[in-house]
PDB file of C-alpha atoms in Angstrom:
ATOM      1  CA  MET M 277    -112.461 -78.787-118.715  1.00  0.00           C
ATOM      2  CA  ALA M 278    -114.871 -79.854-115.988  1.00  0.00           C
ATOM      3  CA  LEU M 279    -117.696 -82.176-116.880  1.00  0.00           C
ATOM      4  CA  GLY M 280    -121.265 -81.259-116.053  1.00  0.00           C
ATOM      5  CA  LEU M 281    -123.616 -83.577-114.220  1.00  0.00           C
ATOM      6  CA  VAL M 282    -125.404 -84.570-117.435  1.00  0.00           C
ATOM      7  CA  ALA M 283    -122.116 -85.536-119.116  1.00  0.00           C
ATOM      8  CA  LYS M 284    -121.013 -87.514-116.067  1.00  0.00           C
ATOM      9  CA  LYS M 285    -124.300 -89.423-116.004  1.00  0.00           C
ATOM     10  CA  ALA M 286    -123.933 -90.193-119.712  1.00  0.00           C
ATOM     11  CA  ILE M 287    -120.413 -91.551-119.186  1.00  0.00           C
ATOM     12  CA  VAL M 288    -121.534 -93.688-116.231  1.00  0.00           C
ATOM     13  CA  LYS M 289    -124.434 -95.116-118.256  1.00  0.00           C
ATOM     14  CA  GLU M 290    -122.213 -95.809-121.279  1.00  0.00           C
ATOM     15  CA  ILE M 291    -119.568 -97.613-119.205  1.00  0.00           C
ATOM     16  CA  ASN M 292    -122.227 -99.530-117.288  1.00  0.00           C
ATOM     17  CA  ASP M 293    -123.789-100.727-120.557  1.00  0.00           C
ATOM     18  CA  VAL M 294    -120.381-101.815-121.879  1.00  0.00           C
ATOM     19  CA  ALA M 295    -119.536-103.570-118.598  1.00  0.00           C
ATOM     20  CA  GLN M 296    -122.829-105.492-118.684  1.00  0.00           C
ATOM     21  CA  GLU M 297    -121.887-106.990-122.078  1.00  0.00           C
ATOM     22  CA  ALA M 298    -118.136-107.356-121.531  1.00  0.00           C
ATOM     23  CA  LEU M 299    -116.456-110.687-120.832  1.00  0.00           C
ATOM     24  CA  SER M 300    -113.480-109.202-118.978  1.00  0.00           C
ATOM     25  CA  VAL M 301    -111.846-105.930-118.020  1.00  0.00           C
ATOM     26  CA  ALA M 302    -108.179-104.966-117.823  1.00  0.00           C
ATOM     27  CA  VAL M 303    -107.038-101.778-116.123  1.00  0.00           C
ATOM     28  CA  ALA M 304    -103.656-100.132-116.722  1.00  0.00           C
ATOM     29  CA  GLU M 305    -101.937 -97.051-115.418  1.00  0.00           C
ATOM     30  CA  TYR M 306    -100.813 -94.839-118.273  1.00  0.00           C
ATOM     31  CA  ARG M 307     -98.922 -92.128-116.371  1.00  0.00           C
ATOM     32  CA  GLY M 308     -96.193 -90.680-118.594  1.00  0.00           C
ATOM     33  CA  MET M 309     -97.522 -92.001-121.913  1.00  0.00           C
ATOM     34  CA  GLU M 310     -97.468 -89.659-124.857  1.00  0.00           C
ATOM     35  CA  VAL M 311    -100.606 -88.817-126.797  1.00  0.00           C
ATOM     36  CA  ALA M 312     -99.307 -90.598-129.919  1.00  0.00           C
ATOM     37  CA  GLU M 313     -98.793 -93.829-127.943  1.00  0.00           C
ATOM     38  CA  LEU M 314    -102.289 -93.670-126.475  1.00  0.00           C
ATOM     39  CA  THR M 315    -103.779 -92.940-129.908  1.00  0.00           C
ATOM     40  CA  LYS M 316    -101.968 -95.968-131.349  1.00  0.00           C
ATOM     41  CA  LEU M 317    -103.282 -98.089-128.471  1.00  0.00           C
ATOM     42  CA  ARG M 318    -106.851 -96.906-129.152  1.00  0.00           C
ATOM     43  CA  ARG M 319    -106.507 -97.806-132.836  1.00  0.00           C
ATOM     44  CA  GLN M 320    -105.277-101.291-131.942  1.00  0.00           C
ATOM     45  CA  ALA M 321    -108.134-101.692-129.456  1.00  0.00           C
ATOM     46  CA  ARG M 322    -110.752-100.873-132.095  1.00  0.00           C
ATOM     47  CA  ALA M 323    -109.184-103.382-134.483  1.00  0.00           C
ATOM     48  CA  GLN M 324    -109.211-106.136-131.830  1.00  0.00           C
ATOM     49  CA  GLY M 325    -112.758-105.562-130.568  1.00  0.00           C
ATOM     50  CA  VAL M 326    -111.731-104.008-127.246  1.00  0.00           C
ATOM     51  CA  TYR M 327    -113.579-101.025-125.774  1.00  0.00           C
ATOM     52  CA  LEU M 328    -110.785 -98.793-124.456  1.00  0.00           C
ATOM     53  CA  LYS M 329    -111.513 -95.631-122.492  1.00  0.00           C
ATOM     54  CA  VAL M 330    -109.852 -93.280-120.038  1.00  0.00           C
ATOM     55  CA  ILE M 331    -112.350 -92.620-117.270  1.00  0.00           C
ATOM     56  CA  ARG M 332    -112.181 -90.867-113.933  1.00  0.00           C
ATOM     57  CA  ASN M 333    -111.976 -93.467-111.192  1.00  0.00           C
ATOM     58  CA  THR M 334    -114.966 -92.047-109.302  1.00  0.00           C
ATOM     59  CA  LEU M 335    -117.109 -92.342-112.433  1.00  0.00           C
ATOM     60  CA  ALA M 336    -115.757 -95.845-113.111  1.00  0.00           C
ATOM     61  CA  LYS M 337    -116.665 -96.971-109.581  1.00  0.00           C
ATOM     62  CA  ARG M 338    -120.219 -95.783-110.087  1.00  0.00           C
ATOM     63  CA  ALA M 339    -120.413 -97.306-113.563  1.00  0.00           C
ATOM     64  CA  LEU M 340    -119.182-100.719-112.392  1.00  0.00           C
ATOM     65  CA  GLU M 341    -121.659-100.920-109.477  1.00  0.00           C
ATOM     66  CA  GLY M 342    -124.087-103.763-110.065  1.00  0.00           C
ATOM     67  CA  THR M 343    -121.914-105.429-112.713  1.00  0.00           C
ATOM     68  CA  LYS M 344    -119.742-108.506-112.422  1.00  0.00           C
ATOM     69  CA  PHE M 345    -116.686-106.215-112.318  1.00  0.00           C
ATOM     70  CA  GLU M 346    -117.578-104.216-109.205  1.00  0.00           C
ATOM     71  CA  ASP M 347    -114.974-106.193-107.226  1.00  0.00           C
ATOM     72  CA  ILE M 348    -112.201-104.386-109.130  1.00  0.00           C
ATOM     73  CA  GLU M 349    -112.908-101.168-107.189  1.00  0.00           C
ATOM     74  CA  PRO M 350    -109.986-101.427-104.681  1.00  0.00           C
ATOM     75  CA  ALA M 351    -107.491-101.307-107.568  1.00  0.00           C
ATOM     76  CA  LEU M 352    -108.831 -98.074-109.057  1.00  0.00           C
ATOM     77  CA  LYS M 353    -106.081 -95.621-108.100  1.00  0.00           C
ATOM     78  CA  GLY M 354    -104.153 -93.243-110.313  1.00  0.00           C
ATOM     79  CA  PRO M 355    -104.659 -92.329-113.971  1.00  0.00           C
ATOM     80  CA  LEU M 356    -106.145 -95.450-115.522  1.00  0.00           C
ATOM     81  CA  VAL M 357    -107.189 -96.672-118.928  1.00  0.00           C
ATOM     82  CA  TYR M 358    -109.944 -99.304-118.941  1.00  0.00           C
ATOM     83  CA  GLY M 359    -110.099-102.039-121.565  1.00  0.00           C
ATOM     84  CA  PHE M 360    -113.296-104.079-121.825  1.00  0.00           C
ATOM     85  CA  SER M 361    -113.174-107.317-123.856  1.00  0.00           C
ATOM     86  CA  ILE M 362    -116.374-107.653-125.807  1.00  0.00           C
ATOM     87  CA  ASP M 363    -115.765-110.699-128.046  1.00  0.00           C
ATOM     88  CA  ALA M 364    -112.964-112.733-126.433  1.00  0.00           C
ATOM     89  CA  PRO M 365    -112.214-112.829-122.692  1.00  0.00           C
ATOM     90  CA  GLY M 366    -108.472-112.380-123.179  1.00  0.00           C
ATOM     91  CA  ALA M 367    -108.559-109.626-125.813  1.00  0.00           C
ATOM     92  CA  ALA M 368    -108.072-106.621-123.504  1.00  0.00           C
ATOM     93  CA  ALA M 369    -105.371-108.389-121.506  1.00  0.00           C
ATOM     94  CA  ARG M 370    -103.582-109.363-124.734  1.00  0.00           C
ATOM     95  CA  LEU M 371    -103.792-105.796-126.037  1.00  0.00           C
ATOM     96  CA  LEU M 372    -102.414-104.245-122.844  1.00  0.00           C
ATOM     97  CA  LYS M 373     -99.746-106.939-122.500  1.00  0.00           C
ATOM     98  CA  ASP M 374     -98.459-106.199-126.003  1.00  0.00           C
ATOM     99  CA  ALA M 375     -98.667-102.427-125.431  1.00  0.00           C
ATOM    100  CA  GLN M 376     -96.835-102.821-122.123  1.00  0.00           C
ATOM    101  CA  LYS M 377     -93.899-104.361-124.017  1.00  0.00           C
ATOM    102  CA  GLU M 378     -93.726-101.328-126.321  1.00  0.00           C
ATOM    103  CA  SER M 379     -94.267 -98.598-123.711  1.00  0.00           C
ATOM    104  CA  LYS M 380     -92.357 -98.423-120.451  1.00  0.00           C
ATOM    105  CA  HIS M 381     -95.032 -96.090-119.024  1.00  0.00           C
ATOM    106  CA  LEU M 382     -97.999 -98.467-119.330  1.00  0.00           C
ATOM    107  CA  LYS M 383     -98.458-100.809-116.359  1.00  0.00           C
ATOM    108  CA  VAL M 384    -101.367-103.228-115.964  1.00  0.00           C
ATOM    109  CA  THR M 385    -102.675-102.887-112.415  1.00  0.00           C
ATOM    110  CA  ALA M 386    -105.764-105.117-112.296  1.00  0.00           C
ATOM    111  CA  LEU M 387    -107.809-107.628-114.256  1.00  0.00           C
ATOM    112  CA  SER M 388    -111.178-109.235-113.823  1.00  0.00           C
ATOM    113  CA  ILE M 389    -112.994-111.912-115.761  1.00  0.00           C
ATOM    114  CA  GLY M 390    -116.070-111.561-113.597  1.00  0.00           C
ATOM    115  CA  SER M 391    -114.888-113.905-110.877  1.00  0.00           C
ATOM    116  CA  GLY M 392    -112.973-111.550-108.620  1.00  0.00           C
ATOM    117  CA  LEU M 393    -110.068-109.150-108.716  1.00  0.00           C
ATOM    118  CA  LEU M 394    -106.930-110.498-110.356  1.00  0.00           C
ATOM    119  CA  GLY M 395    -103.562-108.846-109.925  1.00  0.00           C
ATOM    120  CA  PRO M 396    -101.081-107.950-112.662  1.00  0.00           C
ATOM    121  CA  GLU M 397     -99.291-111.275-112.124  1.00  0.00           C
ATOM    122  CA  LYS M 398    -102.274-113.020-113.775  1.00  0.00           C
ATOM    123  CA  LEU M 399    -101.889-110.974-116.982  1.00  0.00           C
ATOM    124  CA  GLU M 400    -100.171-113.788-118.877  1.00  0.00           C
ATOM    125  CA  ALA M 401    -102.860-116.319-117.907  1.00  0.00           C
ATOM    126  CA  VAL M 402    -105.761-114.060-118.913  1.00  0.00           C
ATOM    127  CA  ALA M 403    -104.018-112.952-122.117  1.00  0.00           C
ATOM    128  CA  SER M 404    -103.577-116.576-123.156  1.00  0.00           C
ATOM    129  CA  LEU M 405    -107.302-117.356-122.942  1.00  0.00           C
ATOM    130  CA  PRO M 406    -108.473-118.571-126.349  1.00  0.00           C
ATOM    131  CA  THR M 407    -110.812-116.659-128.589  1.00  0.00           C
ATOM    132  CA  ARG M 408    -114.218-118.151-129.363  1.00  0.00           C
ATOM    133  CA  ASP M 409    -112.995-119.591-132.675  1.00  0.00           C
ATOM    134  CA  GLU M 410    -109.898-121.112-131.051  1.00  0.00           C
ATOM    135  CA  ALA M 411    -111.996-122.680-128.279  1.00  0.00           C
ATOM    136  CA  LEU M 412    -114.431-124.162-130.815  1.00  0.00           C
ATOM    137  CA  ALA M 413    -111.534-125.538-132.877  1.00  0.00           C
ATOM    138  CA  LYS M 414    -110.038-127.210-129.776  1.00  0.00           C
ATOM    139  CA  LEU M 415    -113.434-128.663-128.870  1.00  0.00           C
ATOM    140  CA  LEU M 416    -113.909-130.006-132.388  1.00  0.00           C
ATOM    141  CA  ALA M 417    -110.431-131.561-132.331  1.00  0.00           C
ATOM    142  CA  THR M 418    -111.270-133.209-129.009  1.00  0.00           C
ATOM    143  CA  PHE M 419    -114.463-134.691-130.462  1.00  0.00           C
ATOM    144  CA  LYS M 420    -112.716-135.756-133.657  1.00  0.00           C
ATOM    145  CA  ALA M 421    -109.709-137.536-132.093  1.00  0.00           C
ATOM    146  CA  PRO M 422    -111.480-140.685-130.773  1.00  0.00           C
ATOM    147  CA  VAL M 423    -113.372-141.179-134.042  1.00  0.00           C
ATOM    148  CA  THR M 424    -110.160-140.839-136.047  1.00  0.00           C
ATOM    149  CA  LYS M 425    -108.358-143.385-133.842  1.00  0.00           C
ATOM    150  CA  PHE M 426    -111.284-145.794-134.106  1.00  0.00           C
ATOM    151  CA  VAL M 427    -111.274-145.581-137.915  1.00  0.00           C
ATOM    152  CA  ARG M 428    -107.497-146.169-138.004  1.00  0.00           C
ATOM    153  CA  THR M 429    -107.838-149.180-135.723  1.00  0.00           C
ATOM    154  CA  ILE M 430    -110.611-150.697-137.837  1.00  0.00           C
ATOM    155  CA  ASN M 431    -108.595-150.031-140.988  1.00  0.00           C
ATOM    156  CA  GLU M 432    -105.523-151.814-139.575  1.00  0.00           C
ATOM    157  CA  VAL M 433    -107.224-155.226-139.548  1.00  0.00           C
ATOM    158  CA  PRO M 434    -107.679-155.563-143.327  1.00  0.00           C
ATOM    159  CA  THR M 435    -104.349-153.831-143.946  1.00  0.00           C
ATOM    160  CA  LYS M 436    -102.483-156.363-141.797  1.00  0.00           C
ATOM    161  CA  PHE M 437    -104.374-159.200-143.471  1.00  0.00           C
ATOM    162  CA  VAL M 438    -103.280-157.978-146.913  1.00  0.00           C
ATOM    163  CA  ARG M 439     -99.671-157.626-145.698  1.00  0.00           C
ATOM    164  CA  VAL M 440     -99.702-161.202-144.367  1.00  0.00           C
ATOM    165  CA  LEU M 441    -101.074-162.516-147.683  1.00  0.00           C
ATOM    166  CA  SER M 442     -98.437-160.502-149.542  1.00  0.00           C
ATOM    167  CA  ALA M 443     -95.680-161.898-147.320  1.00  0.00           C
ATOM    168  CA  ILE M 444     -96.935-165.481-147.882  1.00  0.00           C
ATOM    169  CA  LYS M 445     -97.040-164.886-151.629  1.00  0.00           C
ATOM    170  CA  ASP M 446     -93.490-163.495-151.608  1.00  0.00           C
ATOM    171  CA  ALA M 447     -92.279-166.445-149.494  1.00  0.00           C
ATOM    172  CA  LYS M 448     -93.574-169.004-152.048  1.00  0.00           C
TER     173      LYS M 448
END
């Protein structure tokens, strides 16, 4: 069923709003996928905080104009599903990477984290980006490590002293 001009404008505005807030976008060709597979993928996307939508490429080009993802335009060919990561930069890439393992029809064609067009060969790198909680945990561990080593070092002095006294006592 053909979309009217009002519906097209609504889709463009919705995608533009999502793209303004998104941290990254992953685009995959879904040619040959069954409806049940795509429905399962949509369910997984909702659970992982990924905005997943099948959009006409002409509407997507218009929606991405003026956003940090407008450089992805040359890769918009064929039937595509767009995944926008809202919470974690690697969420959409992780979702499509996992779905690509399950479905032979799904192929990631392009990625962007707002710094240019990335090809499908960068899927593993983008998918491995940490979530916000993981990044904060790593940062906390980095801050904590020097303090922990300092406390251990300071604690070694009296411990060695007690060991020496104990060894002298045992020797006598």
